[in-house]
Amino acid sequence: MRFFLSGSLLLATVLGTAVPRAEKVDYTGFKVLRLSLHKASNSIEEQVEKIAAHVLNPGKSTLDVVVSPDSVAAIKALVPESIVINEDLGASLAEEGELVSPDFSVSAVPSETWFTAYHPYADHLKFLSDLQGGFPSQSEIFTAGTSVQGRALTGIHIWGSGGKGSKPAVLIHGTVHAREWITTMTTEYFAWQLLTKYAFDATVKSLVDKYDYYIIPAVNPDGFVYTQTTDRLWRKNRQTVSSSTCVGRDINRNWPYKWEVTGGASTSPCSETYKGQVAGDAPENKGLVAQVNSLRAGKGIRLYLDIHSYGQYILWPYGYDCSLVVHNSAQLRSIATSAAAAIKAVSGTSYTIGPSCSTLYATTGSSVDYIDATGNATYSYTWELRDTGTYGFQLPASQIQPTARETWQGLLSTLQNAG
Ligand code: ARG
Ligand code: ZN
């Protein structure tokens, strides 16, 4: 990342342009504190959000917050029950590895090497188009609307026998939250496996022949770019509101289903979970909603996966109410039980499964609730990938392949059981 930034600085210097450059947030010396809030106290959480640089797990009663060395005392005064879980976040970030831009001078189907490093956003678009270019008769690039800053929400549509659009949809979203970089790589791995294995793997062939896959590895491109240029820990989109200098809506709190219910999102533009001013008022959500509605009107949605990190969870509706039981809860649990076992069988990674609100925390305006209730998906899940907090969002590049491989087995299991 340092390389990436100094490269662009160098360019600006050589060209002599007056491009205003955003300083990259330097987390050297920043600490991660774990705060026990006991009861979900919104006012304490709001005050913490104002002082902290970031809240890593907004909504939990035990909050992990990133704090500058100067602000540690203020946080401890607010929440006496706090422990330091990371003494120097800057050092952890260095372990993640630099952004690598592969040699794309020759267009070819990407090799597995792609999954050994993290990459700049533009390279992800190239990855998708090179992959698609290798399988032109059974895939195409699609877009699902446009981000705040005008980037297309770009995905790959994959189909098998019977032709394009003839089967129920499997819809997969990655990088809803900008800092969850392992999810971009893992959703790309899904697409890569489905296409490159189709010709010689009977299981993959049968699953590609059964569904139409719509995979969008980065549904929050602006936020993702911002994590690469400016702030590695950015979560939301990059939308402004006139009433505040704070930026960003949480795309996973903006979906127009039970958006108005209180308790599962924030009404403060400065919060990590800011829901927006009106249901569905983020451009990213508008595009995603339109695609969901059109898939519903077509062959329907058999499976929706919203891929996040971190925590190692498989979660199903509902997010907005902890006491509601979704009508097909038993099937959702049984499919999730098998998927967790399939993931664990690869290298021992343990997942917790359950209904999202009671298992993790309440969320209103979330994708899984919308796509279950309004999108009429048969099965709708949130997956939270590795890890459980050791590295958190900055999973070292050496863990990309192990994570992608185990999660792929979870996907195969899910697809086989989704009947
Ligand atoms: N961690 C994600 C988020 O905060 C997923 C939440 C899943 N839903 C839930 N109700 N816990 O948006
Ligand atoms: Zn997330």
Coordinates of C-alpha atoms and ligand atoms in Angstrom, one line a residue:
M1 CA 0.0 0.0 0.0
R2 CA 2.9 2.3 0.7
F3 CA 4.2 1.5 -2.7
F4 CA 0.8 2.2 -4.2
L5 CA 0.5 5.6 -2.5
S6 CA 4.0 6.8 -3.2
G7 CA 3.5 5.7 -6.8
S8 CA 0.6 8.1 -7.2
L9 CA 2.4 10.8 -5.3
L10 CA 5.4 10.5 -7.6
L11 CA 3.1 10.7 -10.6
A12 CA 1.5 13.9 -9.3
T13 CA 4.9 15.4 -8.7
V14 CA 6.2 14.5 -12.2
L15 CA 3.1 15.9 -13.8
G16 CA 3.3 18.9 -11.6
T17 CA -0.5 18.9 -11.2
A18 CA -2.2 20.4 -8.2
V19 CA -4.3 17.3 -7.6
P20 CA -5.4 17.5 -4.0
R21 CA -4.2 14.3 -2.4
A22 CA -5.8 12.6 0.5
E23 CA -3.4 11.8 3.2
K24 CA -3.5 8.1 4.0
V25 CA -4.5 7.4 7.6
D26 CA -1.4 6.1 9.5
Y27 CA -2.4 3.7 12.2
T28 CA 1.0 3.5 13.8
G29 CA 0.6 3.4 17.5
F30 CA -3.2 3.2 17.4
K31 CA -4.7 0.7 19.8
V32 CA -7.7 -1.6 19.6
L33 CA -9.7 -1.5 22.9
R34 CA -12.4 -3.9 23.9
L35 CA -15.1 -2.2 25.8
S36 CA -17.8 -3.9 27.9
L37 CA -20.9 -1.8 27.6
H38 CA -23.1 -4.3 29.6
K39 CA -26.4 -3.1 28.4
A40 CA -26.8 -1.9 24.9
S41 CA -26.4 1.8 25.8
N42 CA -27.0 3.9 22.7
S43 CA -25.7 7.1 24.3
I44 CA -22.4 5.6 25.5
E45 CA -22.0 3.9 22.1
E46 CA -22.6 7.3 20.3
Q47 CA -20.1 9.0 22.5
V48 CA -17.5 6.3 21.9
E49 CA -18.2 6.5 18.1
K50 CA -17.3 10.2 18.3
I51 CA -13.9 9.7 20.0
A52 CA -12.8 6.4 18.3
A53 CA -11.3 6.4 14.8
H54 CA -13.5 3.3 14.0
V55 CA -15.7 0.8 15.7
L56 CA -14.9 -2.6 14.3
N57 CA -18.0 -4.4 15.4
P58 CA -20.8 -1.8 15.7
G59 CA -23.9 -3.2 17.4
K60 CA -22.2 -5.7 19.7
S61 CA -22.4 -5.2 23.5
T62 CA -18.6 -5.8 23.6
L63 CA -17.3 -3.1 21.3
D64 CA -13.8 -3.3 19.7
V65 CA -12.7 0.2 18.9
V66 CA -9.7 1.7 17.2
V67 CA -8.3 4.6 19.2
S68 CA -5.5 7.1 18.6
P69 CA -2.8 7.1 21.4
D70 CA -4.2 10.5 22.4
S71 CA -7.7 9.3 22.9
V72 CA -7.2 6.2 25.0
A73 CA -7.7 8.1 28.2
A74 CA -11.0 9.7 27.1
I75 CA -12.4 6.3 26.1
K76 CA -11.3 4.7 29.4
A77 CA -13.0 7.5 31.3
L78 CA -16.2 6.8 29.4
V79 CA -16.0 3.0 29.7
P80 CA -13.9 1.9 32.7
E81 CA -14.2 -1.7 31.8
S82 CA -11.9 -1.8 28.8
I83 CA -8.9 -3.9 27.8
V84 CA -6.3 -3.3 25.1
I85 CA -6.5 -6.2 22.6
N86 CA -4.0 -4.7 20.1
E87 CA -1.1 -2.4 21.1
D88 CA -0.2 -1.3 17.6
L89 CA -2.7 -1.6 14.8
G90 CA -0.1 -0.2 12.4
A91 CA 2.1 -3.2 12.9
S92 CA -0.9 -5.5 12.2
L93 CA -1.7 -3.7 9.0
A94 CA 1.9 -4.2 7.8
E95 CA 1.4 -8.0 8.1
E96 CA -1.5 -7.9 5.6
G97 CA 0.9 -7.5 2.7
E98 CA 1.2 -4.9 0.0
L99 CA -1.3 -4.4 -2.8
V100 CA 0.0 -6.3 -5.8
S101 CA -0.9 -5.4 -9.4
P102 CA -0.4 -8.5 -11.6
D103 CA 1.0 -8.3 -15.1
F104 CA -2.2 -8.0 -17.2
S105 CA -0.4 -7.3 -20.5
V106 CA -1.7 -10.5 -22.0
S107 CA -5.4 -11.2 -21.4
A108 CA -5.9 -14.8 -20.3
V109 CA -8.0 -16.7 -17.8
P110 CA -6.5 -15.6 -14.4
S111 CA -4.4 -18.3 -12.6
E112 CA -4.6 -19.3 -9.0
T113 CA -1.7 -16.8 -8.3
W114 CA -4.4 -14.1 -8.2
F115 CA -5.5 -15.5 -4.8
T116 CA -2.1 -15.0 -3.2
A117 CA -2.3 -11.2 -2.7
Y118 CA -4.7 -8.3 -2.4
H119 CA -5.1 -6.1 -5.4
P120 CA -6.1 -2.5 -6.4
Y121 CA -9.7 -2.0 -7.4
A122 CA -9.0 -1.5 -11.2
D123 CA -7.4 -5.0 -11.2
H124 CA -10.5 -6.6 -9.9
L125 CA -12.4 -5.3 -12.9
K126 CA -9.7 -6.7 -15.1
F127 CA -9.9 -10.1 -13.3
L128 CA -13.6 -10.3 -14.0
S129 CA -13.3 -9.4 -17.6
D130 CA -10.4 -11.7 -18.2
L131 CA -12.3 -14.6 -16.5
Q132 CA -15.4 -13.8 -18.5
G133 CA -13.3 -13.6 -21.7
G134 CA -12.2 -17.2 -21.2
F135 CA -15.8 -18.5 -21.1
P136 CA -17.8 -16.2 -23.5
S137 CA -20.6 -18.8 -24.1
Q138 CA -21.5 -19.3 -20.5
S139 CA -20.8 -16.0 -18.8
E140 CA -21.2 -12.2 -19.2
I141 CA -20.3 -9.1 -17.2
F142 CA -23.3 -7.2 -15.9
T143 CA -23.7 -4.1 -13.8
A144 CA -26.3 -3.4 -11.1
G145 CA -26.5 0.3 -11.0
T146 CA -23.9 2.9 -10.1
S147 CA -22.2 4.0 -6.9
V148 CA -22.2 7.5 -5.4
Q149 CA -19.0 8.4 -7.3
G150 CA -20.2 6.9 -10.5
R151 CA -18.5 3.4 -10.5
A152 CA -20.6 0.6 -12.0
L153 CA -21.5 -2.2 -9.5
T154 CA -19.9 -4.9 -11.7
G155 CA -20.6 -8.6 -11.5
I156 CA -20.3 -11.8 -13.5
H157 CA -23.3 -13.8 -14.6
I158 CA -22.6 -17.5 -15.1
W159 CA -24.8 -20.2 -16.6
G160 CA -24.7 -23.7 -17.9
S161 CA -26.9 -26.0 -20.1
G162 CA -30.2 -24.5 -21.0
G163 CA -28.7 -21.1 -21.7
K164 CA -28.6 -17.7 -20.1
G165 CA -31.3 -16.9 -17.6
S166 CA -33.1 -20.2 -17.8
K167 CA -32.7 -21.3 -14.2
P168 CA -33.3 -19.9 -10.6
A169 CA -30.8 -17.4 -9.5
V170 CA -28.0 -17.7 -7.0
L171 CA -27.0 -14.2 -6.0
I172 CA -23.8 -13.5 -4.2
H173 CA -22.6 -10.1 -2.8
G174 CA -19.0 -9.3 -1.6
T175 CA -17.4 -6.2 -0.1
V176 CA -20.6 -4.5 1.1
H177 CA -18.4 -3.2 3.8
A178 CA -15.4 -1.7 2.3
R179 CA -12.8 -2.9 4.7
E180 CA -13.7 -6.6 4.4
W181 CA -11.1 -7.4 1.8
I182 CA -11.1 -11.1 2.1
T183 CA -14.7 -11.1 0.8
T184 CA -13.7 -9.6 -2.6
M185 CA -11.1 -12.4 -3.1
T186 CA -13.4 -15.2 -1.9
T187 CA -16.4 -14.3 -4.1
E188 CA -14.0 -14.0 -7.0
Y189 CA -12.7 -17.5 -6.1
F190 CA -16.3 -18.8 -6.4
A191 CA -16.7 -17.4 -9.9
W192 CA -13.3 -18.7 -10.9
Q193 CA -14.0 -22.2 -9.6
L194 CA -17.5 -22.4 -11.2
L195 CA -16.1 -21.5 -14.6
T196 CA -12.7 -23.1 -14.7
K197 CA -14.0 -26.4 -13.2
Y198 CA -17.1 -26.7 -15.3
A199 CA -15.5 -28.8 -18.1
F200 CA -14.1 -31.5 -16.0
D201 CA -15.7 -31.6 -12.5
A202 CA -19.0 -33.4 -12.5
T203 CA -20.2 -31.8 -9.3
V204 CA -19.5 -28.3 -10.5
K205 CA -21.0 -29.0 -13.9
S206 CA -24.3 -30.2 -12.3
L207 CA -24.5 -27.1 -10.1
V208 CA -23.7 -24.7 -12.9
D209 CA -26.4 -26.5 -15.0
K210 CA -28.9 -26.0 -12.2
Y211 CA -28.7 -22.3 -11.4
D212 CA -27.8 -18.9 -12.9
Y213 CA -25.1 -17.3 -10.8
Y214 CA -24.9 -13.6 -10.3
I215 CA -21.7 -12.7 -8.4
I216 CA -20.8 -9.1 -7.5
P217 CA -17.4 -9.2 -5.7
A218 CA -17.5 -5.5 -4.7
V219 CA -20.9 -3.9 -4.2
N220 CA -19.3 -0.9 -2.5
P221 CA -16.6 0.1 -5.0
D222 CA -16.2 3.7 -3.7
G223 CA -15.7 2.5 -0.2
F224 CA -13.3 -0.2 -1.4
V225 CA -11.2 2.4 -3.3
Y226 CA -11.2 4.6 -0.2
T227 CA -9.8 1.8 1.9
Q228 CA -6.9 1.5 -0.6
T229 CA -6.2 5.2 -1.0
T230 CA -7.0 6.8 2.3
D231 CA -8.4 4.8 5.2
R232 CA -7.9 1.0 5.4
L233 CA -10.7 0.7 8.0
W234 CA -13.5 2.5 6.1
R235 CA -16.8 0.6 6.2
K236 CA -19.6 2.6 4.6
N237 CA -20.2 4.0 1.1
R238 CA -19.0 7.6 0.3
Q239 CA -22.3 9.5 0.3
T240 CA -22.6 12.9 2.0
V241 CA -25.5 14.5 3.8
S242 CA -26.0 18.3 3.9
S243 CA -26.7 18.2 7.7
S244 CA -23.2 16.8 8.6
T245 CA -19.6 16.7 7.7
C246 CA -19.5 13.0 8.3
V247 CA -19.6 10.7 5.2
G248 CA -21.2 7.4 4.4
R249 CA -24.3 5.3 4.6
D250 CA -24.1 1.7 5.7
I251 CA -25.3 -0.2 2.7
N252 CA -26.4 -3.1 4.9
R253 CA -28.7 -0.8 6.9
N254 CA -30.3 1.0 3.9
W255 CA -32.4 -1.7 2.2
P256 CA -36.1 -0.8 2.0
Y257 CA -37.5 -3.5 4.3
K258 CA -38.1 -2.8 8.0
W259 CA -35.7 0.1 7.5
E260 CA -37.9 2.3 9.8
V261 CA -37.7 -0.1 12.8
T262 CA -35.5 1.3 15.6
G263 CA -32.6 -0.4 17.3
G264 CA -30.7 -2.1 14.5
A265 CA -29.0 0.9 12.8
S266 CA -28.0 4.5 13.6
T267 CA -29.7 7.8 12.6
S268 CA -26.4 9.6 13.1
P269 CA -24.4 10.3 9.9
C270 CA -21.2 9.9 11.9
S271 CA -22.0 6.4 13.0
E272 CA -20.5 3.2 11.3
T273 CA -24.1 2.0 10.9
Y274 CA -25.8 5.2 9.6
K275 CA -29.0 4.0 7.9
G276 CA -29.5 7.0 5.6
Q277 CA -32.3 9.6 5.4
V278 CA -34.9 7.5 3.6
A279 CA -35.1 3.8 3.0
G280 CA -33.1 2.8 0.0
D281 CA -31.6 6.3 -0.6
A282 CA -28.0 5.0 -1.3
P283 CA -27.4 4.7 -5.0
E284 CA -25.7 1.3 -4.4
N285 CA -28.9 0.0 -2.8
K286 CA -31.1 1.4 -5.6
G287 CA -29.1 -0.6 -8.2
L288 CA -29.0 -3.8 -6.0
V289 CA -32.7 -3.5 -5.2
A290 CA -33.6 -3.2 -8.9
Q291 CA -31.6 -6.3 -9.7
V292 CA -33.1 -8.3 -6.9
N293 CA -36.6 -7.3 -8.1
S294 CA -35.9 -8.3 -11.6
L295 CA -34.5 -11.7 -10.6
R296 CA -37.6 -12.3 -8.5
A297 CA -39.8 -11.4 -11.5
G298 CA -37.7 -13.8 -13.6
K299 CA -36.9 -17.3 -12.5
G300 CA -36.8 -16.4 -8.8
I301 CA -33.9 -16.4 -6.3
R302 CA -33.0 -19.8 -4.9
L303 CA -30.1 -18.7 -2.8
Y304 CA -28.7 -15.3 -1.6
L305 CA -25.3 -15.0 0.1
D306 CA -24.1 -11.8 1.6
I307 CA -20.4 -12.3 2.2
H308 CA -18.8 -10.3 5.1
S309 CA -16.0 -10.6 7.5
Y310 CA -15.1 -11.3 10.2
G311 CA -16.4 -13.6 13.0
Q312 CA -17.0 -17.0 11.3
Y313 CA -20.8 -17.1 11.3
I314 CA -23.6 -18.4 9.1
L315 CA -26.6 -16.3 9.8
W316 CA -30.2 -16.3 8.4
P317 CA -33.2 -14.0 8.9
Y318 CA -34.3 -12.1 10.6
G319 CA -32.0 -9.2 11.5
Y320 CA -34.7 -6.8 12.5
D321 CA -36.4 -8.8 15.3
C322 CA -34.8 -11.2 17.6
S323 CA -38.0 -13.2 18.5
L324 CA -39.3 -13.8 15.0
V325 CA -38.8 -17.3 13.5
V326 CA -38.6 -17.4 9.7
H327 CA -41.0 -19.8 8.1
N328 CA -38.2 -22.2 6.7
S329 CA -36.0 -21.9 9.8
A330 CA -35.5 -25.7 10.0
Q331 CA -34.2 -26.0 6.4
L332 CA -32.0 -22.9 6.8
R333 CA -30.5 -24.4 9.9
S334 CA -30.0 -27.8 8.3
I335 CA -28.3 -26.3 5.3
A336 CA -26.1 -24.1 7.5
T337 CA -25.1 -27.1 9.7
S338 CA -23.8 -29.0 6.7
A339 CA -22.1 -26.0 5.3
A340 CA -20.3 -25.3 8.6
A341 CA -19.2 -29.0 8.7
A342 CA -17.9 -28.8 5.1
I343 CA -15.9 -25.7 5.9
K344 CA -14.5 -27.3 9.1
A345 CA -13.5 -30.4 7.2
V346 CA -11.0 -28.4 5.1
S347 CA -8.7 -27.1 7.8
G348 CA -10.6 -27.0 11.1
T349 CA -12.2 -23.5 10.9
S350 CA -15.2 -23.4 13.2
Y351 CA -18.4 -21.4 12.3
T352 CA -21.2 -20.4 14.6
I353 CA -24.7 -20.7 13.0
G354 CA -28.0 -19.2 13.9
P355 CA -30.7 -16.5 13.2
S356 CA -28.8 -13.3 12.7
C357 CA -30.5 -11.0 15.3
S358 CA -30.3 -13.3 18.3
T359 CA -26.9 -14.9 17.3
L360 CA -25.0 -11.7 16.5
Y361 CA -27.0 -8.4 16.9
A362 CA -30.0 -6.6 15.5
T363 CA -29.9 -5.0 12.0
T364 CA -32.6 -3.1 10.3
G365 CA -32.6 -2.5 6.5
S366 CA -30.3 -5.4 6.0
S367 CA -29.9 -7.3 2.7
V368 CA -30.8 -10.8 4.0
D369 CA -34.1 -9.5 5.4
Y370 CA -35.0 -7.7 2.2
I371 CA -34.0 -10.5 -0.1
D372 CA -35.8 -13.1 2.0
A373 CA -39.0 -11.1 2.5
T374 CA -39.3 -8.9 -0.6
G375 CA -37.0 -10.7 -3.0
N376 CA -38.7 -14.0 -2.0
A377 CA -35.4 -15.9 -2.0
T378 CA -35.8 -19.5 -0.9
Y379 CA -32.6 -19.3 1.2
S380 CA -31.0 -16.1 2.4
Y381 CA -27.8 -16.0 4.4
T382 CA -25.1 -13.7 5.7
W383 CA -21.7 -15.4 5.9
E384 CA -19.0 -13.8 8.1
L385 CA -15.6 -15.3 7.0
R386 CA -12.3 -15.6 8.9
D387 CA -11.2 -14.8 11.4
T388 CA -12.5 -14.3 15.0
G389 CA -10.5 -11.2 15.7
T390 CA -6.8 -12.0 15.7
Y391 CA -6.3 -10.1 12.5
G392 CA -9.8 -9.0 11.9
F393 CA -10.3 -7.1 8.6
Q394 CA -6.5 -7.3 7.8
L395 CA -6.3 -11.0 7.2
P396 CA -2.7 -11.7 6.0
A397 CA -2.5 -12.4 2.3
S398 CA -1.2 -15.9 3.2
Q399 CA -4.7 -16.7 4.4
I400 CA -6.6 -15.7 1.2
Q401 CA -6.3 -19.2 -0.4
P402 CA -7.0 -21.2 2.8
T403 CA -10.1 -19.0 3.4
A404 CA -11.3 -19.1 -0.2
R405 CA -10.8 -22.9 -0.4
E406 CA -12.7 -23.7 2.8
T407 CA -15.5 -21.3 2.0
W408 CA -15.8 -22.8 -1.5
Q409 CA -16.5 -26.1 0.1
G410 CA -19.2 -24.4 2.2
L411 CA -20.7 -23.0 -1.0
L412 CA -20.7 -26.4 -2.7
S413 CA -22.4 -28.0 0.3
T414 CA -25.0 -25.2 0.4
L415 CA -25.8 -25.5 -3.3
Q416 CA -26.1 -29.3 -3.1
N417 CA -28.6 -29.0 -0.2
A418 CA -30.5 -26.0 -1.6
G419 CA -32.3 -28.6 -3.8
Ligands
ARG1 N1 -21.8 -7.9 10.2 C1 -22.8 -7.5 9.2 C2 -23.4 -6.2 9.5 O1 -23.2 -5.7 10.5 C3 -23.8 -8.6 9.1 C4 -25.0 -8.6 10.0 C5 -25.8 -9.8 9.9 N2 -27.1 -9.5 10.4 C6 -27.4 -9.4 11.7 N3 -28.7 -9.1 12.0 N4 -26.6 -9.7 12.6 O2 -24.0 -5.6 8.6
ZN2 ZN -19.7 -6.5 7.0

